[in-house]
Coordinates of C-alpha atoms and ligand atoms in Angstrom, one line a residue:
X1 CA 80.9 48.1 64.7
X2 CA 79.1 48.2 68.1
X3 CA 80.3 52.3 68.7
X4 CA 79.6 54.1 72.4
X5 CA 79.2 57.2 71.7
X6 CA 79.9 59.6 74.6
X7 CA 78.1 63.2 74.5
X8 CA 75.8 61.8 72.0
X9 CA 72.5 63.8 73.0
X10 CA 75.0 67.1 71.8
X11 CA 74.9 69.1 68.7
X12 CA 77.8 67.0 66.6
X13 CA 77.3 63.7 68.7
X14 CA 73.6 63.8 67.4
X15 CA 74.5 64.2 63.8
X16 CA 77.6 61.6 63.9
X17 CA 75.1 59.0 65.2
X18 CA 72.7 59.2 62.3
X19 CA 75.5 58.9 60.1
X20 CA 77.2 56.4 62.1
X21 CA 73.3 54.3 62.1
X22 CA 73.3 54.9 58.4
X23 CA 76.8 53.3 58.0
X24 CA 75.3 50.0 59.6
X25 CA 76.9 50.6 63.1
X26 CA 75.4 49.7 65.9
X27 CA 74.9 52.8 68.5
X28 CA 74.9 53.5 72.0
X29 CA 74.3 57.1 73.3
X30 CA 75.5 58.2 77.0
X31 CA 75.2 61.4 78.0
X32 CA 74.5 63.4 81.1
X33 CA 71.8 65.9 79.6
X34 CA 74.1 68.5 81.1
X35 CA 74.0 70.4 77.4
X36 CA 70.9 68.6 75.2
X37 CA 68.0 67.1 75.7
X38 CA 66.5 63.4 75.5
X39 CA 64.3 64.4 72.9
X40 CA 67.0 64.2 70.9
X41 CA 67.0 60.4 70.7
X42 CA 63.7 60.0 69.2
X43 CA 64.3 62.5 66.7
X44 CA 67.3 60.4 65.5
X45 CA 64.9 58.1 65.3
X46 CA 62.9 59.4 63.3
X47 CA 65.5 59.8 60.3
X48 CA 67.0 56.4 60.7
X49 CA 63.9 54.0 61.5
X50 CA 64.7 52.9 65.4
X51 CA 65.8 54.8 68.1
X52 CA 69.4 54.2 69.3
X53 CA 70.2 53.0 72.7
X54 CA 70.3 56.4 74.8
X55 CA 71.9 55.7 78.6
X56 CA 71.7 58.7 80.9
X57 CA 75.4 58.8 82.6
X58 CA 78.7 60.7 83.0
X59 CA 81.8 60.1 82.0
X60 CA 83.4 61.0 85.1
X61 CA 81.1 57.8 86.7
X62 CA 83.8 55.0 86.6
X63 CA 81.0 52.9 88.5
X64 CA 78.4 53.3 85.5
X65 CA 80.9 53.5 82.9
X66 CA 82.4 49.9 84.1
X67 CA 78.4 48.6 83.8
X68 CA 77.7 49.5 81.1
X69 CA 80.9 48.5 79.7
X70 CA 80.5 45.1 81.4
X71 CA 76.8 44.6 79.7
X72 CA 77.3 45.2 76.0
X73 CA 80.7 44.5 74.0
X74 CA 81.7 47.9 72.3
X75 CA 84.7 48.2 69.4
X76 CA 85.3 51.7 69.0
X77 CA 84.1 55.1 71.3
X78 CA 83.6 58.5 70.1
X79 CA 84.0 61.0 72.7
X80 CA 82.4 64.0 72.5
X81 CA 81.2 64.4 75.6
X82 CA 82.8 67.8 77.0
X83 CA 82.0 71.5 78.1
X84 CA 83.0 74.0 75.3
X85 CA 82.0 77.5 75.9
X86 CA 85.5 79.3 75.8
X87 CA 84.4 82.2 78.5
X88 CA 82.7 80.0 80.7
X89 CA 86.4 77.9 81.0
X90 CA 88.0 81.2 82.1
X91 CA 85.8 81.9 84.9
X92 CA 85.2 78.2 86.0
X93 CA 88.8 76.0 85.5
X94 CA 88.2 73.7 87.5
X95 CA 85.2 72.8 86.2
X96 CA 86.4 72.4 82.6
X97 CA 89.9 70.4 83.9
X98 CA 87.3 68.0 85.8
X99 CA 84.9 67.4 82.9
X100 CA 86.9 67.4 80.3
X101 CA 90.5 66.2 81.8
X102 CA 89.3 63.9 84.6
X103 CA 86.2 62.6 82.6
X104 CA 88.3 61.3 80.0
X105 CA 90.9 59.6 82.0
X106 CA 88.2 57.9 84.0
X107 CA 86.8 57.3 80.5
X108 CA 90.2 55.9 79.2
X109 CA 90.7 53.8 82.5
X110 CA 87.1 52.5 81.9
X111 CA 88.1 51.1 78.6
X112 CA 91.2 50.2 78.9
X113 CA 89.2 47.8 82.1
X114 CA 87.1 46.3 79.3
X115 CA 90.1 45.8 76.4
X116 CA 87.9 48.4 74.4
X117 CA 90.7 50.5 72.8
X118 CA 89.5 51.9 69.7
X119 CA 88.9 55.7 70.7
X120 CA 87.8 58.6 68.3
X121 CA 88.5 62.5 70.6
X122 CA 86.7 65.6 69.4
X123 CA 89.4 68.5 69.7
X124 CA 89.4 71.7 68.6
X125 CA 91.3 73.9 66.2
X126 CA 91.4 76.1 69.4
X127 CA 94.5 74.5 70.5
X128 CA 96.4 76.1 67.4
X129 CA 95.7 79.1 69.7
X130 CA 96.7 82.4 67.7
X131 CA 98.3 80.7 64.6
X132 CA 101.5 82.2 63.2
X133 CA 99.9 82.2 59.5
X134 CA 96.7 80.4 57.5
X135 CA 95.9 77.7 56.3
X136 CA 96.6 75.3 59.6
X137 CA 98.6 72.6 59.2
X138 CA 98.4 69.3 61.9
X139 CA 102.0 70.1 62.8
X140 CA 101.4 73.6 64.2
X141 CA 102.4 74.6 67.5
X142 CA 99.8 74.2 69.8
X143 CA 99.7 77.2 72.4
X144 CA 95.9 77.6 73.8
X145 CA 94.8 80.7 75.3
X146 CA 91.9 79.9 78.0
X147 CA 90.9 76.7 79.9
X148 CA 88.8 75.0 77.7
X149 CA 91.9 74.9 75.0
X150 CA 94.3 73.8 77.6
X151 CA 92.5 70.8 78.7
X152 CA 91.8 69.6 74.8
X153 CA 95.8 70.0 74.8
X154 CA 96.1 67.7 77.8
X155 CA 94.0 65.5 76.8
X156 CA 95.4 65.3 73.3
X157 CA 99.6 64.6 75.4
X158 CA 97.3 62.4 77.4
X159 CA 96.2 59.9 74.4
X160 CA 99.2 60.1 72.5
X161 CA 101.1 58.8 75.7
X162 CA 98.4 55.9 76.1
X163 CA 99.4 55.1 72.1
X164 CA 103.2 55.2 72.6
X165 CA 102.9 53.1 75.9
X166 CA 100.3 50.5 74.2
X167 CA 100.4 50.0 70.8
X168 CA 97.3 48.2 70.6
X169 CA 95.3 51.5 71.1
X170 CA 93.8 53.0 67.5
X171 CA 93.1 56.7 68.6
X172 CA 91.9 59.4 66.5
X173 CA 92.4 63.2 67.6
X174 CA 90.2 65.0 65.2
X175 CA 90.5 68.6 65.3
X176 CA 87.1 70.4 64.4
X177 CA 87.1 73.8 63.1
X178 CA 83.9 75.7 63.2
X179 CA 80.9 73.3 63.0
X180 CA 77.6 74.9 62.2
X181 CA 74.3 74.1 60.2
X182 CA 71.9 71.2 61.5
X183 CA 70.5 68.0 59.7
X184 CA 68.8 68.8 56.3
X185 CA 65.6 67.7 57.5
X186 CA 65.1 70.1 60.2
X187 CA 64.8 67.9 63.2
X188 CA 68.3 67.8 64.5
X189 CA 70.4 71.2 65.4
X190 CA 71.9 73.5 67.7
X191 CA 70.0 74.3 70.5
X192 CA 71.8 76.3 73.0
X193 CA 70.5 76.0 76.4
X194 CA 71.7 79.6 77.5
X195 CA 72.3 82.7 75.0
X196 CA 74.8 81.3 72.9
X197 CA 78.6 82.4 72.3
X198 CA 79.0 81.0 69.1
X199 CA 78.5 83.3 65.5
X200 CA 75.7 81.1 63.9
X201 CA 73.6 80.1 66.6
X202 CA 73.0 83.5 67.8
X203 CA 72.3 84.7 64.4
X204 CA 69.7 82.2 64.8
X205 CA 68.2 84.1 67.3
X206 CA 68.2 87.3 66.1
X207 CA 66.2 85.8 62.7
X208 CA 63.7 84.3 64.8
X209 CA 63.0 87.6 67.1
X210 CA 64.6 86.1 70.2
X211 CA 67.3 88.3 70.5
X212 CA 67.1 91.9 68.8
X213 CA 70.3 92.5 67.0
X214 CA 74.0 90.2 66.2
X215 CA 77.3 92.5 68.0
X216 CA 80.0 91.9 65.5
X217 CA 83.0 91.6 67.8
X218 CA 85.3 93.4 65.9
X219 CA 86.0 95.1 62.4
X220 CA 89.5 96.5 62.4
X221 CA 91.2 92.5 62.0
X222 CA 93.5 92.6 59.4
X223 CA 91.3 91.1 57.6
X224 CA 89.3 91.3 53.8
X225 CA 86.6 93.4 55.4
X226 CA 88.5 93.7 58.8
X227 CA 85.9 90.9 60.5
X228 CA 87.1 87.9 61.8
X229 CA 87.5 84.8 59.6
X230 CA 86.6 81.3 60.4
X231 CA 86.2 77.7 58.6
X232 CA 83.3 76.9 59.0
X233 CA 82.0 73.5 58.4
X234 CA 78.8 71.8 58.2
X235 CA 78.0 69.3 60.5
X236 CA 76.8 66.6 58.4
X237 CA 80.3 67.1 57.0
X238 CA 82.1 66.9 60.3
X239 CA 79.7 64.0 61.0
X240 CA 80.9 61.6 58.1
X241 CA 84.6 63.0 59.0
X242 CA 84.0 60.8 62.2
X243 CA 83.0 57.0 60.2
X244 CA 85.9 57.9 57.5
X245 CA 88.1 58.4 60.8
X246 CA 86.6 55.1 62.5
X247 CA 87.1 53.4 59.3
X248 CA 90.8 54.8 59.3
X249 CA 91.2 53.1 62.5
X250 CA 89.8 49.5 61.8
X251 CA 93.1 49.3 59.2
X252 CA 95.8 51.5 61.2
X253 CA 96.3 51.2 64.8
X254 CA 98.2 54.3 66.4
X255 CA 97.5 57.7 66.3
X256 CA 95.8 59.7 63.8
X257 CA 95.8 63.5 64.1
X258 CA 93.6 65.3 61.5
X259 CA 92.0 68.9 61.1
X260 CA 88.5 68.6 59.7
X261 CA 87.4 71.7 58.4
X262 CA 86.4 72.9 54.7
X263 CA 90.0 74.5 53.9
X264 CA 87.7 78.1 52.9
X265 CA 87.3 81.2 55.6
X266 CA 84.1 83.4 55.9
X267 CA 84.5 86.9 58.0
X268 CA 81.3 87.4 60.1
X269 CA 79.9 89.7 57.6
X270 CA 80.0 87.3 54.5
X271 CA 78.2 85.2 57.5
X272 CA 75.4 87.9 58.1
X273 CA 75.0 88.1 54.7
X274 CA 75.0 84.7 53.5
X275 CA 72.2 83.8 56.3
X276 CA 70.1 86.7 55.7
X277 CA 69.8 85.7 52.1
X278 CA 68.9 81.7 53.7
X279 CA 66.4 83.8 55.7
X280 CA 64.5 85.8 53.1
X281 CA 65.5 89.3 55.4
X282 CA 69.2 91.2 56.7
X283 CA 70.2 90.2 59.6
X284 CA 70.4 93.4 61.8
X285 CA 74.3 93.8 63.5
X286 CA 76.2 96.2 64.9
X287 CA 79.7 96.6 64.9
X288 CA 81.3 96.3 68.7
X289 CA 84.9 96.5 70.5
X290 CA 87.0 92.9 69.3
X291 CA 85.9 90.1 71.9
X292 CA 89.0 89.0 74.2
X293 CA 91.0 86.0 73.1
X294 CA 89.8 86.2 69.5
X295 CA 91.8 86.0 66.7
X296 CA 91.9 87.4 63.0
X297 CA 91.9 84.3 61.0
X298 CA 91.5 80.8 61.5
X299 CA 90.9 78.5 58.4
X300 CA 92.5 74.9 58.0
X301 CA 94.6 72.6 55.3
X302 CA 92.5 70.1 55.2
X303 CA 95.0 67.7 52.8
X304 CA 95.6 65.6 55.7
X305 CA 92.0 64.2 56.2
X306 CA 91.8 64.4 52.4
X307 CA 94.5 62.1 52.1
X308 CA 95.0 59.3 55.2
X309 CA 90.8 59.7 55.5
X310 CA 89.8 60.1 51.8
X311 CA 86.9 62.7 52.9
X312 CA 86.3 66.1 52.6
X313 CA 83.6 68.3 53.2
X314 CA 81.0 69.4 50.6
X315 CA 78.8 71.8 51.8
X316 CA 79.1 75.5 51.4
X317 CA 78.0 78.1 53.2
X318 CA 75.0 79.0 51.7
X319 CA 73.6 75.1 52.2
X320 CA 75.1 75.7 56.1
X321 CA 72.8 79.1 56.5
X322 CA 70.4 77.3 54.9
X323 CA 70.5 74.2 57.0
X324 CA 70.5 76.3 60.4
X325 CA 67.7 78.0 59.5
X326 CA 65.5 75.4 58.3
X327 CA 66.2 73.8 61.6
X328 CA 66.0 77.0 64.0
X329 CA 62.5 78.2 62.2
X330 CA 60.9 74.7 62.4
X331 CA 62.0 74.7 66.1
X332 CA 62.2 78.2 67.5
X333 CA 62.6 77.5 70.9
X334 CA 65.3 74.4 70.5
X335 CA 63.9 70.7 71.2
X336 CA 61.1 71.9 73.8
X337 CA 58.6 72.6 71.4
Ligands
NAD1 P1 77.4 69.9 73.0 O1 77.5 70.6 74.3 O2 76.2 70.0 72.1 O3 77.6 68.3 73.2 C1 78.4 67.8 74.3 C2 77.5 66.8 75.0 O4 78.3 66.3 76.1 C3 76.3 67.4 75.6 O5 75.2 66.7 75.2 C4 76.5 67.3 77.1 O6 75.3 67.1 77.8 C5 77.4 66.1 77.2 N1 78.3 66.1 78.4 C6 79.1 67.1 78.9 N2 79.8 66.7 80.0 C7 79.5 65.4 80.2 C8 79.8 64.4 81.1 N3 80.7 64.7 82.1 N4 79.3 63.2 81.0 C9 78.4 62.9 80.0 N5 78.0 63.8 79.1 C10 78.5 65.0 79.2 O7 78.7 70.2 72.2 P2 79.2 69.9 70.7 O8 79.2 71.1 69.9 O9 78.4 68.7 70.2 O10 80.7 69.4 71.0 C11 81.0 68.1 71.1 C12 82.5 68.0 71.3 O11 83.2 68.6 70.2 C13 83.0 68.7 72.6 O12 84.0 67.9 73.2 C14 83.5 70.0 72.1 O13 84.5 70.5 72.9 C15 84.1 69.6 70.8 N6 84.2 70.7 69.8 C16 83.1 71.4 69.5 C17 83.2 72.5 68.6 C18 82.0 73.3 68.3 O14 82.2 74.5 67.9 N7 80.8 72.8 68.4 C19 84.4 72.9 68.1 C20 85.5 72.1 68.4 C21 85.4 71.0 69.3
UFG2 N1 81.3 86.6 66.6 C1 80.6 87.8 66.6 N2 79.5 87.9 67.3 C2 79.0 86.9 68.1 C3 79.7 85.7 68.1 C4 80.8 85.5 67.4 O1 81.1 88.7 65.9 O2 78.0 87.1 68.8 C5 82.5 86.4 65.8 C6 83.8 86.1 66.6 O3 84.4 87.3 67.0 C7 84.6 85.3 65.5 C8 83.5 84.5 64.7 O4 82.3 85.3 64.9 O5 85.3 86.1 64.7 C9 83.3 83.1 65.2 O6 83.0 83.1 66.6 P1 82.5 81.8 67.3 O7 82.3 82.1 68.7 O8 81.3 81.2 66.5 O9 83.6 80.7 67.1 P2 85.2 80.8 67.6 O10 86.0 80.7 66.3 O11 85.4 81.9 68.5 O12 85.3 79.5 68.4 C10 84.7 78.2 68.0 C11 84.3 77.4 69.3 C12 85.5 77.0 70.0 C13 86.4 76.3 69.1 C14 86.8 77.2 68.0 C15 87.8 76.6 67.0 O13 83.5 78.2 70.1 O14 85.1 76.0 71.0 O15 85.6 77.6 67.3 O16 87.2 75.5 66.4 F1 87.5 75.9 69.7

């Protein structure tokens, strides 16, 4: 399929499009550099033989979007394109609603211009908010707790309204859980362009001496060892998640809703640990007052995409410490050196 692929420059829109190239699709990246880097697109290259098409734009420009769209004949889109950092949202909602809300509906209208309606969303097990008990089923409540949730929820009411008032659209809500790690190679990753919020990437930093020591945000969770617990998830798993989803799609139009996570929770510390042994040395932490908004545990059941999707991730944690670090010590300072 010809595949436009929004926020493709990004951490998991980078990895989706090799897999996505190495699948035989056909890929076009657009992205406003707002959160990655060009240099991003040659390093795909690299691993797959040609560059992909990369297109500087935003998906809140219905002008460009309607060019572009106008130009080349796409089948499917896989949004990622968004702002995700949690406490950012809370101090800037209007930004966030804009982006994320307002860039997708001038997204949606762009398609829908075009007769594109094939359309794969990156959401966010952060709209399960603080969840009632583990593992997370698809049919959870969905109660967010900050902006950045709360416009993935609007967004989710937003497409499932498009499917029930055209049934032509094939949609796709996928719901990520905690996506870490970086291409096996070493030449695709996370690079946070400010110090970063999330658990692995600034683990990252503390191994290569750029920050001095990881705060662990809390160990009195009701919990194994009383730190919070995720599912984390490799990306090259989260990756294939979106061609088994596009697949899906080709054979069943309406709405899919799927969690894609590994099913397993780490705590932070069976984190620390698991990296420092990836790293060759302990990771040096400190135990600090719980972070606001946080929850205790947040793991998924992933029988859902097991079943409709027929995937499931493989990796475990130690190839996903291993994988970030390969990654973070070839490139210690991100994409710029
Ligand atoms: P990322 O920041 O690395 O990638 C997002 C990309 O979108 C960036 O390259 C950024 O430059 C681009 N972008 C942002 N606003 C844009 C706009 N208006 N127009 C065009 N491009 C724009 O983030 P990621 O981790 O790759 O996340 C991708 C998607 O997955 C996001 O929608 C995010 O909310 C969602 N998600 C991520 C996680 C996670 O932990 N990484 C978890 C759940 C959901
Ligand atoms: N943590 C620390 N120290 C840090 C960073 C994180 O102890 O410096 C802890 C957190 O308290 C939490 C765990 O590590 O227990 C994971 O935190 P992350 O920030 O890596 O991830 P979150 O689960 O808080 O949130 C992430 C994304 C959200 C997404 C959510 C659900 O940031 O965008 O996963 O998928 F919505």
């Amino acid at each position: 399929m010809k595949v436009l692929v929004t926020g493709g420059t990004g951490y998991v829109g980078s990895h989706t499009a090799v897999n996505l190239i190495e699948a035989g699709h056909d890929v076009v990246l657009w992205d406003n550099l707002s959160n990655s880097r060009a240099a991003v697109v040659e390093r795909i290259g690299a691993l797959v033989g040609t560059p992909p098409t990369f297109v500087q734009g935003d998906v809140r420009d219905a002008a460009g979007l309607d060019r572009l769209l106008e130009k080349q004949a796409f089948e499917a889109v896989i949004h990622f394109a968004g702002l995700k950092a949690v406490g950012e949202s809370a101090q800037k909602p209007l930004l966030y609603y804009e982006n994320n809300v307002q860039g997708t509906i001038t997204l949606l209208r762009a398609l829908e211009k075009a007769g594109v309606r094939t359309f794969v969303f990156s959401s966010s097990a952060t709209v399960y908010g603080d969840p009632a008990c583990v593992p997370i089923r698809e049919d959870f409540p969905r109660a967010a707790t900050n902006a950045y949730g709360r416009s993935k929820i609007m967004i989710e009411d937003m497409l499932s309204d498009l499917v029930a008032a055209d049934p032509r659209w094939r949609i796709a809500r996928l719901r990520y859980f905690n996506p870490i790690g970086a291409h096996e190679s070493g030449l695709l990753g996370e690079d946070p362009q400010d110090v970063p919020n999330n658990l692995v990437p600034y683990i990252c930093r503390v191994a290569v001496g750029r920050e001095a020591v990881l705060r662990v945000f809390g160990a009195d969770y009701e919990t194994p060892d009383g730190t919070g617990v995720r599912d984390y998830i490799h990306v090259r798993d989260l990756a294939l998640g979106h061609v088994a989803a596009l697949r899906y799609l080709q054979a069943h139009p309406g709405m899919l809703t799927v969690n894609l996570g590994t099913g397993h929770g780490y705590s932070v510390l069976e984190v620390v640990k698991a990296f420092g042994q990836a790293c060759g040395r302990p990771i040096p932490y400190e135990i600090v007052a719980r972070r606001p908004g946080d929850v205790a545990q947040c793991y998924a059941d992933v029988s859902a995409a097991r079943r409709l999707l027929g995937w499931q991730a493989v990796h475990d944690l130690d190839a996903m410490c291993g994988d970030a670090w390969r990654w973070q010590e070839r490139n210690p300072q991100g994409y710029e050196t």
